[in-house]
Rosetta silent file (secondary structure, phi, psi, omega in degrees, C-alpha in Angstrom):
SEQUENCE: QGESGASFVCELRLHKVPRPEMPSGGYVQPPNPEKTMPANFIEEQKGQSAPVVKLEGHQSSDGPSDNWSGGGTSARDMEVRPDRRMARKAELARESRKRKKVYVQTLQEKAKRYEARVKDLEKREARVMANLGLSSVTRDEQQRRIEQMEILRLMAGKLGTSEGKQEKQALGSLLHKFTENSRKRQKQLDGLIDKVRDGITPCVKAKFALWLLSQDDRFYEQSTFWPSLAYQELGITTDQAEKLKSFRKEIAERRKGLEDTLAKLEDVRKNANGHLASLNKAIDRVMGHLTNEQQAKFAVWVAKNNWCMEMMSALWGKQ
SCORE:     score description
SCORE:     0.000 S_00000001
   1 L     0.000  139.052  176.074  167.964  180.268   64.989 S_00000001
   2 L  -118.711 -158.876 -179.297  171.750  180.814   64.444 S_00000001
   3 L   -75.697 -171.601  178.588  174.227  180.420   61.722 S_00000001
   4 L   -69.778  129.478  174.565  175.150  177.175   60.015 S_00000001
   5 L    98.615   -8.684 -176.679  176.556  174.668   62.492 S_00000001
   6 L   -65.231  140.237  175.443  175.158  176.484   65.566 S_00000001
   7 L   -99.450  163.170 -177.047  174.070  174.285   68.500 S_00000001
   8 L  -133.671  155.101 -174.690  171.052  174.643   70.725 S_00000001
   9 E  -130.364  132.596 -179.092  170.359  173.699   74.233 S_00000001
  10 E  -110.359  115.742 -179.993  167.040  172.521   75.707 S_00000001
  11 L   -96.650  130.219  176.884  166.717  172.725   79.551 S_00000001
  12 L  -125.500  117.635  179.435  164.358  170.597   81.553 S_00000001
  13 E   -98.075  128.427 -171.686  164.155  171.353   85.304 S_00000001
  14 L  -121.164  136.532  178.707  162.847  168.579   87.428 S_00000001
  15 L  -113.905  135.314  179.169  161.561  169.041   90.903 S_00000001
  16 L   -87.431  120.512  164.772  161.268  166.112   93.393 S_00000001
  17 L  -110.060  120.979 -179.920  157.891  165.735   95.054 S_00000001
  18 L   -50.873  139.096  173.497  157.440  163.119   97.812 S_00000001
  19 L   -84.835  123.448 -172.674  154.995  160.512   96.813 S_00000001
  20 L   -69.884  151.902 -176.633  152.219  160.136   99.324 S_00000001
  21 L   -83.635  144.333 -178.205  151.807  156.773  101.058 S_00000001
  22 L   -93.756  131.415 -177.976  148.735  154.873  100.086 S_00000001
  23 L   -74.714  162.772  177.723  146.590  153.766  102.945 S_00000001
  24 L   -60.460  -23.718 -168.474  145.280  150.109  103.322 S_00000001
  25 L   -84.398   -2.778  178.157  141.585  151.289  102.638 S_00000001
  26 L   124.051 -157.047 -169.588  142.022  151.923   98.874 S_00000001
  27 L   -74.038  133.676  171.036  142.335  154.850   96.637 S_00000001
  28 L  -126.308  159.304  176.679  142.498  158.397   98.134 S_00000001
  29 L   -68.504  130.836  178.470  142.653  161.800   96.530 S_00000001
  30 L   -56.640  138.683 -173.725  146.338  162.987   96.160 S_00000001
  31 L   -82.730  158.901 -177.438  147.129  165.559   98.787 S_00000001
  32 L   -85.201  123.440 -171.381  148.129  169.156   97.902 S_00000001
  33 H   -63.501  -22.961 -174.830  151.989  169.535   98.667 S_00000001
  34 H   -77.611  -23.769  179.866  151.405  173.111   99.920 S_00000001
  35 H   -95.514  -30.360 -174.114  149.021  171.910  102.603 S_00000001
  36 H  -100.770  -25.000 -179.488  150.609  168.707  103.556 S_00000001
  37 L   -82.495  154.665  169.471  154.355  169.502  103.461 S_00000001
  38 L   -57.305  148.273  176.573  156.239  171.695  105.980 S_00000001
  39 H   -65.641  -42.018 -179.189  156.615  175.286  105.046 S_00000001
  40 H   -52.688  -50.165  178.790  160.431  175.097  105.568 S_00000001
  41 H   -62.118  -35.596  172.814  160.642  172.322  103.020 S_00000001
  42 H   -51.515  -53.809 -166.367  158.656  174.149  100.453 S_00000001
  43 H   -67.237  -33.362 -179.914  160.865  177.223  100.914 S_00000001
  44 H   -69.144  -33.848  178.444  164.033  175.099  100.671 S_00000001
  45 H   -68.859  -42.610  178.114  162.783  173.514   97.363 S_00000001
  46 H   -63.479  -31.039 -175.105  161.940  176.970   96.016 S_00000001
  47 H   -90.533  -17.371 -175.632  165.511  178.257   96.695 S_00000001
  48 L   -89.025  142.883  177.501  167.355  175.123   95.167 S_00000001
  49 L   -81.257  133.512  176.251  168.034  174.892   91.423 S_00000001
  50 L   -72.066  153.390  174.663  166.623  171.934   89.713 S_00000001
  51 L   -53.797  144.713  179.428  168.701  169.392   87.726 S_00000001
  52 E  -116.894  133.179  174.778  169.127  170.497   84.048 S_00000001
  53 L  -105.638  107.375  178.920  169.040  167.988   81.244 S_00000001
  54 L   -95.641  124.313 -175.663  170.621  169.311   78.074 S_00000001
  55 E  -116.098  113.112 -171.962  169.712  167.882   74.663 S_00000001
  56 E  -104.515  133.733 -172.815  172.075  169.156   71.950 S_00000001
  57 L  -127.925  179.363  176.470  171.153  169.002   68.295 S_00000001
  58 L  -128.371  141.394 -175.105  172.726  170.180   64.927 S_00000001
  59 L  -112.178  112.719 -170.655  171.455  172.635   62.437 S_00000001
  60 E   -74.638  165.105  174.926  172.570  171.812   58.933 S_00000001
  61 L   -65.502  -26.522 -179.887  173.545  174.539   56.411 S_00000001
  62 L   -81.318   -6.228 -175.388  170.448  173.936   54.337 S_00000001
  63 E   138.838  174.233  174.808  168.077  174.931   57.310 S_00000001
  64 L   -47.070  139.674  176.504  166.658  173.826   60.465 S_00000001
  65 L  -124.904  142.217  178.202  166.783  170.018   61.067 S_00000001
  66 L   -96.076    1.345 -177.529  164.551  167.800   63.338 S_00000001
  67 L   -98.310  142.560  177.385  167.073  165.062   63.457 S_00000001
  68 L   -72.691  151.911 -173.637  169.423  164.558   66.245 S_00000001
  69 L   -74.610  149.094  179.862  173.152  164.818   65.434 S_00000001
  70 L    99.810  -29.709 -171.583  174.898  161.581   64.836 S_00000001
  71 L  -129.826    4.087 -170.058  171.887  159.541   63.642 S_00000001
  72 L   -81.297  168.852  173.961  169.994  161.646   60.993 S_00000001
  73 L  -123.123  137.658 -175.476  169.443  161.044   57.380 S_00000001
  74 L   -68.213  162.863  174.546  170.215  163.645   54.699 S_00000001
  75 H   -65.633  -39.679 -173.274  167.732  165.095   52.243 S_00000001
  76 H   -69.381  -29.869  176.467  169.703  163.502   49.379 S_00000001
  77 H   -73.660  -35.441  178.492  169.204  160.066   51.123 S_00000001
  78 H   -65.666  -25.344  179.986  165.503  160.693   51.431 S_00000001
  79 H   -81.318  -34.297  179.755  165.427  161.190   47.837 S_00000001
  80 H   -79.357  -27.230 -176.455  167.241  158.078   46.805 S_00000001
  81 H   -54.952  -39.358  179.323  165.271  155.806   49.206 S_00000001
  82 H   -65.593  -31.930  177.775  161.971  155.711   47.005 S_00000001
  83 H   -66.618  -41.164  178.852  164.123  154.622   43.983 S_00000001
  84 H   -61.465  -43.518 -179.196  165.553  151.737   46.104 S_00000001
  85 H   -63.753  -46.490 -176.018  162.088  150.638   47.203 S_00000001
  86 H   -66.080  -37.823  175.146  160.783  150.571   43.687 S_00000001
  87 H   -65.125  -40.876  176.859  163.770  148.502   42.541 S_00000001
  88 H   -57.275  -52.563  177.705  163.275  146.143   45.466 S_00000001
  89 H   -54.932  -38.787  176.036  159.588  145.778   44.572 S_00000001
  90 H   -63.184  -45.953  179.794  160.507  144.997   40.954 S_00000001
  91 H   -67.021  -40.407  172.939  162.963  142.397   41.957 S_00000001
  92 H   -57.435  -33.353  176.246  160.345  140.690   44.389 S_00000001
  93 H   -70.100  -41.997 -177.724  157.845  140.725   41.508 S_00000001
  94 H   -70.428  -47.472  176.876  160.311  138.947   39.100 S_00000001
  95 H   -64.961  -29.925  168.891  161.072  136.331   41.731 S_00000001
  96 H   -62.983  -43.694  172.800  157.504  135.740   42.389 S_00000001
  97 H   -56.957  -42.659  175.362  156.651  135.306   38.781 S_00000001
  98 H   -57.626  -46.864 -175.360  159.596  132.903   38.412 S_00000001
  99 H   -69.541  -34.525  171.876  158.430  130.817   41.392 S_00000001
 100 H   -56.985  -55.182  175.137  154.920  130.731   39.923 S_00000001
 101 H   -43.875  -56.776 -177.235  156.203  129.520   36.580 S_00000001
 102 H   -62.909  -42.975  174.357  158.108  126.796   38.086 S_00000001
 103 H   -55.739  -49.718 -176.781  155.135  125.716   40.259 S_00000001
 104 H   -62.007  -41.059  172.247  152.806  125.687   37.333 S_00000001
 105 H   -67.188  -37.267  173.767  155.273  123.517   35.221 S_00000001
 106 H   -54.965  -53.636 -177.612  155.618  121.164   38.242 S_00000001
 107 H   -57.920  -48.123  177.249  151.838  120.767   38.335 S_00000001
 108 H   -59.109  -43.338  174.244  151.579  120.159   34.669 S_00000001
 109 H   -62.322  -34.586  177.183  154.225  117.477   34.793 S_00000001
 110 H   -66.301  -41.469 -176.445  152.512  115.836   37.717 S_00000001
 111 H   -69.429  -35.724 -177.871  149.153  115.869   35.837 S_00000001
 112 H   -68.916  -42.086 -178.664  150.694  114.272   32.788 S_00000001
 113 H   -63.875  -37.930 -176.233  152.268  111.489   34.915 S_00000001
 114 H   -73.075  -30.858  175.366  148.906  110.901   36.643 S_00000001
 115 H   -69.559  -37.958  169.978  146.988  110.730   33.395 S_00000001
 116 H   -69.731  -24.591 -178.366  149.464  108.124   32.098 S_00000001
 117 H   -73.215  -47.195  176.697  149.075  106.235   35.375 S_00000001
 118 H   -61.870  -36.360 -178.484  145.184  106.172   35.005 S_00000001
 119 H   -57.245  -47.621 -176.953  145.457  104.994   31.472 S_00000001
 120 H   -65.654  -31.935  178.348  147.750  102.234   32.523 S_00000001
 121 H   -73.717  -42.367  176.212  145.372  101.218   35.307 S_00000001
 122 H   -58.242  -41.780  176.898  142.457  101.218   33.028 S_00000001
 123 H   -66.266  -34.964  178.566  144.303   98.835   30.571 S_00000001
 124 H   -66.972  -40.330 -177.481  145.173   96.562   33.545 S_00000001
 125 H   -61.765  -44.372  178.347  141.591   96.608   34.690 S_00000001
 126 H   -62.743  -36.594  173.480  140.386   95.692   31.183 S_00000001
 127 H   -67.868  -41.370  178.309  142.793   92.735   31.097 S_00000001
 128 H   -71.384  -35.133  174.920  141.783   91.397   34.479 S_00000001
 129 H   -61.827  -39.935 -178.917  138.036   91.793   33.495 S_00000001
 130 H   -73.823  -24.408  175.093  138.624   89.912   30.270 S_00000001
 131 H   -65.735  -44.994 -179.859  140.513   87.083   32.153 S_00000001
 132 L   -80.876    4.561 -178.528  137.581   86.827   34.499 S_00000001
 133 L    69.562   38.618  178.402  134.925   86.959   31.734 S_00000001
 134 L  -113.285    8.376 -173.729  133.553   90.312   32.891 S_00000001
 135 L   -72.540  -33.558 -172.321  134.181   92.325   29.710 S_00000001
 136 L  -101.267    9.601 -174.072  130.836   91.580   28.079 S_00000001
 137 L  -109.425  165.981 -177.366  128.635   91.977   31.154 S_00000001
 138 L   -76.113  165.469 -176.142  127.117   95.064   32.675 S_00000001
 139 H   -63.190  -34.662  176.392  128.740   97.145   35.327 S_00000001
 140 H   -72.132  -33.679  172.939  126.388   95.873   38.025 S_00000001
 141 H   -68.066  -41.902  176.833  127.159   92.218   37.175 S_00000001
 142 H   -57.665  -44.131  178.823  130.834   93.039   37.237 S_00000001
 143 H   -62.752  -43.399 -175.115  130.371   94.503   40.788 S_00000001
 144 H   -61.701  -43.782 -177.293  128.360   91.352   41.847 S_00000001
 145 H   -69.209  -33.100  179.183  131.114   89.006   40.665 S_00000001
 146 H   -67.980  -47.767  168.243  133.793   90.989   42.325 S_00000001
 147 H   -46.431  -42.776 -173.950  131.803   90.852   45.503 S_00000001
 148 H   -67.084  -43.543 -177.482  131.330   87.108   45.122 S_00000001
 149 H   -60.589  -40.017  174.931  135.152   86.650   44.731 S_00000001
 150 H   -66.106  -32.805  179.339  135.705   88.679   47.987 S_00000001
 151 H   -67.271  -49.785  173.753  133.275   86.550   49.758 S_00000001
 152 H   -48.950  -49.416 -173.955  135.189   83.427   48.493 S_00000001
 153 H   -59.577  -41.685  177.487  138.399   84.854   49.675 S_00000001
 154 H   -61.975  -45.400 -179.932  136.953   85.480   53.204 S_00000001
 155 H   -68.398  -28.749  179.288  135.536   81.961   53.434 S_00000001
 156 H   -73.879  -36.360  175.784  138.861   80.423   52.339 S_00000001
 157 H   -66.748  -30.063 -177.706  140.468   82.342   55.351 S_00000001
 158 H   -83.461  -14.862 -168.421  137.721   80.976   57.811 S_00000001
 159 H   -66.956  -38.448  179.853  138.169   77.377   56.741 S_00000001
 160 L   -79.602  -15.800 -172.617  141.155   76.678   58.879 S_00000001
 161 L  -124.697   34.950  179.284  139.955   78.439   61.896 S_00000001
 162 L   -95.423   30.900 -172.144  136.225   77.213   62.126 S_00000001
 163 L   -82.536  -48.453 -173.510  136.515   75.203   65.336 S_00000001
 164 L   -73.937  165.856 -171.726  135.029   77.819   67.766 S_00000001
 165 H   -63.642  -48.229 -177.778  131.360   78.857   67.988 S_00000001
 166 H   -63.912  -39.030  178.024  131.989   82.410   66.672 S_00000001
 167 H   -66.390  -39.050  178.325  134.023   81.216   63.786 S_00000001
 168 H   -66.367  -40.325  177.325  131.280   78.752   62.713 S_00000001
 169 H   -65.738  -42.501  173.339  128.692   81.538   62.916 S_00000001
 170 H   -56.601  -40.075 -174.125  130.986   83.806   60.811 S_00000001
 171 H   -75.923  -35.605  177.479  131.384   81.079   58.194 S_00000001
 172 H   -66.669  -37.050  178.397  127.604   80.514   58.036 S_00000001
 173 H   -61.327  -40.234  175.380  127.000   84.210   57.642 S_00000001
 174 H   -68.912  -35.946  168.065  129.322   84.268   54.702 S_00000001
 175 H   -53.718  -50.937 -179.469  127.724   81.320   53.199 S_00000001
 176 H   -60.946  -45.247 -179.445  124.385   82.881   53.411 S_00000001
 177 H   -60.773  -36.430  179.629  125.735   86.082   51.941 S_00000001
 178 H   -69.046  -36.246 -173.201  127.419   84.062   49.010 S_00000001
 179 H   -77.193  -37.125 -178.027  124.042   82.352   48.180 S_00000001
 180 H   -74.733  -38.031  173.536  122.066   85.545   48.216 S_00000001
 181 H   -62.608  -30.392  175.687  124.640   87.187   46.040 S_00000001
 182 H   -65.954  -42.468 -172.126  124.561   84.340   43.656 S_00000001
 183 H   -88.616   -6.483  173.795  120.833   84.679   43.295 S_00000001
 184 H   -57.035  -39.072 -179.086  120.919   88.451   42.954 S_00000001
 185 H   -66.127  -22.900  178.206  121.532   87.880   39.199 S_00000001
 186 H   -73.039  -36.631 -174.556  118.252   85.805   39.024 S_00000001
 187 H   -64.320  -19.711 -178.179  116.333   88.757   40.401 S_00000001
 188 L   -83.841    3.468  177.756  117.369   90.765   37.348 S_00000001
 189 H   -51.648  -50.050 -171.058  115.205   88.480   35.174 S_00000001
 190 H   -70.875  -35.843  178.573  112.115   90.680   35.196 S_00000001
 191 H   -64.854  -34.998 -178.605  114.224   93.801   34.221 S_00000001
 192 H   -70.199  -39.593 -175.584  115.841   91.831   31.283 S_00000001
 193 H   -73.340  -31.964  178.535  112.295   90.666   30.021 S_00000001
 194 H   -74.485  -32.899  175.133  111.110   94.234   30.245 S_00000001
 195 H   -68.394  -32.046 -179.714  114.071   95.431   28.125 S_00000001
 196 H   -69.528  -47.897  177.216  113.269   92.661   25.519 S_00000001
 197 H   -56.883  -46.312  177.773  109.552   93.865   25.499 S_00000001
 198 H   -62.315  -33.322 -177.319  110.496   97.473   25.006 S_00000001
 199 H   -68.320  -37.875  176.598  112.833   96.409   22.275 S_00000001
 200 H   -92.828    0.672  179.247  110.261   94.608   20.094 S_00000001
 201 L   -80.872  133.196  176.070  107.470   97.114   20.888 S_00000001
 202 L   -66.578  169.378  172.740  107.197   99.672   17.931 S_00000001
 203 L   -80.454 -177.175  179.232  107.387  103.451   18.735 S_00000001
 204 H   -62.635  -52.459  178.950  104.508  105.827   18.941 S_00000001
 205 H   -59.438  -38.918  165.821  104.655  106.758   15.330 S_00000001
 206 H   -66.893  -37.008  174.742  104.609  103.203   14.165 S_00000001
 207 H   -65.804  -31.484  173.108  101.922  102.308   16.514 S_00000001
 208 H   -73.189  -39.012  167.042   99.710  104.948   15.032 S_00000001
 209 H   -58.382  -35.952  174.092  100.426  103.867   11.572 S_00000001
 210 H   -70.321  -33.228  174.271   99.644  100.374   12.313 S_00000001
 211 H   -62.533  -47.698 -176.646   96.346  101.498   14.035 S_00000001
 212 H   -59.505  -44.461 -176.019   95.455  103.611   10.805 S_00000001
 213 L   -82.149    3.957  178.133   96.012  100.553    8.523 S_00000001
 214 L  -107.535   14.865 -173.944   94.026   98.108   10.760 S_00000001
 215 L   -99.161  171.887 -178.180   90.634   99.795   10.396 S_00000001
 216 L   -93.586 -171.050 -172.116   87.802   98.485    8.197 S_00000001
 217 H   -73.670  -18.319 -174.613   86.313  100.156    5.025 S_00000001
 218 H   -72.656  -34.440 -175.035   83.790  102.292    7.081 S_00000001
 219 H   -65.479  -33.631 -174.132   86.690  104.124    8.793 S_00000001
 220 H   -88.289  -29.478 -170.464   88.070  105.266    5.338 S_00000001
 221 H  -101.348  -29.908 -172.586   84.783  105.939    3.682 S_00000001
 222 L  -111.689  -19.796 -172.892   82.446  107.407    6.349 S_00000001
 223 L   -86.514  151.022  179.542   84.765  108.878    9.025 S_00000001
 224 L   -95.762   -9.059  173.546   85.991  112.456    8.628 S_00000001
 225 H   -64.982  -49.778 -178.263   89.338  111.735   10.447 S_00000001
 226 H   -57.073  -51.200  174.965   90.985  109.944    7.568 S_00000001
 227 H   -54.661  -43.474 -173.884   90.201  112.536    4.891 S_00000001
 228 H   -65.836  -40.377  175.864   91.282  115.346    7.140 S_00000001
 229 H   -75.113  -45.494 -172.304   94.578  113.620    7.985 S_00000001
 230 H   -77.384  -48.710 -168.029   95.443  112.083    4.614 S_00000001
 231 H   -93.924  -43.529 -178.344   94.312  114.607    2.223 S_00000001
 232 H   -79.239  -62.503 -173.129   94.410  117.979    4.134 S_00000001
 233 H   -62.787  -59.203 -177.645   97.337  117.433    6.601 S_00000001
 234 H   -77.722  -33.259  177.329   99.514  115.120    4.597 S_00000001
 235 L    67.739   40.929  172.820   98.421  116.020    1.134 S_00000001
 236 L   -80.837  156.475  178.319   98.613  112.494   -0.268 S_00000001
 237 L   -85.564  168.767  178.762   96.928  111.695   -3.553 S_00000001
 238 H   -65.366  -40.120  174.595   94.065  109.245   -4.155 S_00000001
 239 H   -60.818  -47.542 -177.372   96.464  106.743   -5.638 S_00000001
 240 H   -63.268  -38.757  173.512   98.722  106.924   -2.640 S_00000001
 241 H   -57.489  -41.730 -175.733   95.685  106.251   -0.323 S_00000001
 242 H   -76.621  -28.893  176.095   94.638  103.274   -2.199 S_00000001
 243 H   -74.342  -36.599  173.032   98.097  101.771   -2.200 S_00000001
 244 H   -55.042  -50.585 -176.070   98.316  102.474    1.631 S_00000001
 245 H   -72.631   -8.971  173.373   95.033  100.708    2.206 S_00000001
 246 H   -72.144  -19.622  179.008   96.243   97.800    0.162 S_00000001
 247 L   -85.540    1.238 -175.107   98.641   96.910    3.039 S_00000001
 248 H   -56.109  -51.872  178.008   95.924   96.493    5.554 S_00000001
 249 H   -51.736  -48.030  174.658   95.849   92.758    5.407 S_00000001
 250 H   -64.523  -46.103  178.128   99.595   92.422    5.966 S_00000001
 251 H   -60.400  -40.278  174.576   99.674   95.029    8.738 S_00000001
 252 H   -56.803  -43.243 -178.285   96.819   93.046   10.609 S_00000001
 253 H   -64.034  -38.097 -177.929   98.839   89.964   10.423 S_00000001
 254 H   -71.706  -32.044  179.738  101.993   91.710   11.795 S_00000001
 255 H   -66.554  -42.894 -173.169  100.031   93.282   14.624 S_00000001
 256 H   -70.327  -36.352  171.321   98.639   89.807   15.541 S_00000001
 257 H   -68.449  -23.350  171.680  102.116   88.388   15.535 S_00000001
 258 H   -72.779  -37.125  173.244  103.380   91.107   17.653 S_00000001
 259 H   -64.480  -45.736  175.507  100.711   90.406   20.243 S_00000001
 260 H   -59.922  -38.053  179.129  101.448   86.778   20.279 S_00000001
 261 H   -64.780  -45.221  177.263  105.108   87.384   20.798 S_00000001
 262 H   -56.478  -41.871 -178.684  104.432   89.718   23.748 S_00000001
 263 H   -65.699  -38.866 -178.821  102.116   87.125   25.183 S_00000001
 264 H   -66.210  -42.440  175.011  104.835   84.374   24.856 S_00000001
 265 H   -53.507  -43.121  177.597  107.286   86.726   26.495 S_00000001
 266 H   -65.395  -34.520  172.846  105.099   87.061   29.522 S_00000001
 267 H   -60.244  -40.681  174.870  104.785   83.173   29.569 S_00000001
 268 H   -53.137  -49.917 -175.857  108.659   83.154   29.621 S_00000001
 269 H   -57.374  -45.937 -176.724  108.692   85.498   32.484 S_00000001
 270 H   -67.560  -47.211  179.216  106.245   83.432   34.484 S_00000001
 271 H   -63.396  -35.390  176.636  107.889   80.052   33.627 S_00000001
 272 H   -67.837  -42.910 -177.547  111.519   81.399   34.327 S_00000001
 273 H   -63.009  -41.557 -179.760  110.390   82.742   37.758 S_00000001
 274 H   -68.484  -45.556 -179.200  108.703   79.502   38.660 S_00000001
 275 H   -47.790  -53.901 -176.731  111.725   77.490   37.284 S_00000001
 276 H   -64.055  -31.941  176.701  114.081   79.521   39.486 S_00000001
 277 H   -71.712  -36.154 -176.189  112.104   79.162   42.534 S_00000001
 278 H   -80.072  -35.804  179.503  111.759   75.448   42.299 S_00000001
 279 H   -63.897  -47.467  178.377  115.516   75.155   41.370 S_00000001
 280 H   -63.395  -37.661  171.118  116.682   77.221   44.410 S_00000001
 281 H   -66.117  -33.519  173.593  114.679   74.972   46.721 S_00000001
 282 H   -61.667  -41.971 -179.193  116.147   71.898   45.235 S_00000001
 283 H   -61.552  -44.659  176.186  119.593   73.295   45.700 S_00000001
 284 H   -63.065  -35.373  172.903  118.886   74.175   49.312 S_00000001
 285 H   -61.460  -44.170  177.724  117.666   70.693   50.084 S_00000001
 286 H   -65.749  -46.792 -179.395  120.858   69.330   48.648 S_00000001
 287 H   -72.424   -8.304  174.058  123.152   71.657   50.419 S_00000001
 288 L   -75.212  -16.637  174.548  121.295   71.086   53.646 S_00000001
 289 L   -80.652   -6.532 -175.190  122.893   67.619   53.905 S_00000001
 290 L  -112.758  148.658  178.500  126.370   69.340   54.003 S_00000001
 291 L   -77.891  168.919  178.210  127.863   71.245   56.829 S_00000001
 292 H   -61.184  -42.376 -177.241  128.828   74.976   56.350 S_00000001
 293 H   -61.583  -40.421  179.162  132.461   74.061   56.320 S_00000001
 294 H   -70.749  -44.562  171.076  131.884   71.422   53.588 S_00000001
 295 H   -47.174  -54.567 -174.506  129.741   73.978   51.511 S_00000001
 296 H   -67.755  -42.172  175.273  132.474   76.524   51.805 S_00000001
 297 H   -57.318  -41.171  176.343  135.192   74.037   50.794 S_00000001
 298 H   -65.243  -40.031  175.357  133.209   73.141   47.711 S_00000001
 299 H   -61.052  -51.364  179.135  132.612   76.771   46.724 S_00000001
 300 H   -67.123  -28.403 -178.810  136.274   77.575   47.123 S_00000001
 301 H   -73.446  -29.696 -179.926  137.530   74.662   45.303 S_00000001
 302 H   -68.578  -40.708 -179.793  135.333   75.326   42.281 S_00000001
 303 H   -65.164  -35.550  171.529  136.527   78.918   42.280 S_00000001
 304 H   -60.858  -45.421 -175.799  140.170   77.817   42.431 S_00000001
 305 L   -86.898   91.055 -178.310  139.905   75.380   39.620 S_00000001
 306 H   -63.183  -30.028  175.577  139.353   77.442   36.450 S_00000001
 307 H   -62.166  -33.301  168.839  139.135   74.293   34.309 S_00000001
 308 H   -51.312  -53.868 -179.131  136.117   73.324   36.144 S_00000001
 309 H   -70.172  -38.863  178.862  134.199   76.449   35.250 S_00000001
 310 H   -66.780  -41.146  178.971  135.531   76.320   31.600 S_00000001
 311 H   -65.476  -37.331  177.909  134.236   72.625   31.343 S_00000001
 312 H   -64.401  -33.613 -173.384  130.894   73.562   32.754 S_00000001
 313 H   -69.579  -35.019 -171.724  130.629   76.429   30.372 S_00000001
 314 H   -86.768  -29.141 -179.270  131.386   74.187   27.379 S_00000001
 315 H   -92.445  -23.208 -174.244  129.187   71.033   28.365 S_00000001
 316 L   -60.114  121.177  176.145  126.367   72.869   29.913 S_00000001
 317 L    88.997    3.328  174.112  123.250   72.487   27.781 S_00000001
 318 L   -96.450  -11.859 -177.064  124.783   69.840   25.440 S_00000001
 319 L  -103.696    0.000    0.000  123.752   66.916   27.416 S_00000001
């Protein structure tokens, strides 16, 4: 180590050693130069001085330095660099938060526009359904009518091109699907009658009360169930029990009326199913005298003329 500003020299001596030739047979052990080289060559190499490569550096006044002269970084720069890195990280964080805020605001604006669009489409759908008479029916019935309209549209497109065999088969398939879809509503009859039956049938509590007040005198006088329930569980008085038993005649009549109504409802189910079966057979016999193209034209014509459907809705059942 010298004084401030002193230079130093590092010498590297290089000796040239001939590379042995690789035989074609593969890898061989590298030869020992002292055994393979001539003695005079080795002596010549020992007598010659090897090339020297000098690397010069600089030693600062603050002490030894590991940096080469001309491209080093001072200790002061090393102290300032962490502060710059922290400032850069803070700037990047601010920019990231700003971009995130703008992104969130953009998503919120898009969500508001989409919500407004959905509400507008729902209003349009409600108007269309009202114009088609679908607002007061179930969702399944709405879907059935929409499918029926789509079938009519396809049939209208097939009417002008029904000359070939394949076109006629396609038109016949659409007619069959149209008929089955029309009668799909009729198959809901059993479900509708079941709903009516459930609607007029009293709940379990009412059923039990009706049963209690439909018994004869022996049930109230000799049975242990009535006193246990009425006096011990419910805590009713004797006067209340007598007033309740006075309704037995009326309750018996109401039960008889309910049973008669349910029986008539089952008759409606049976008669309705029989009527639909015979009506469908009659319609099939009538349509059997028309070609598929004629049947399709008739269905499309009725669908296009709204006044026809309105007139039928107004006059049906009045004649």
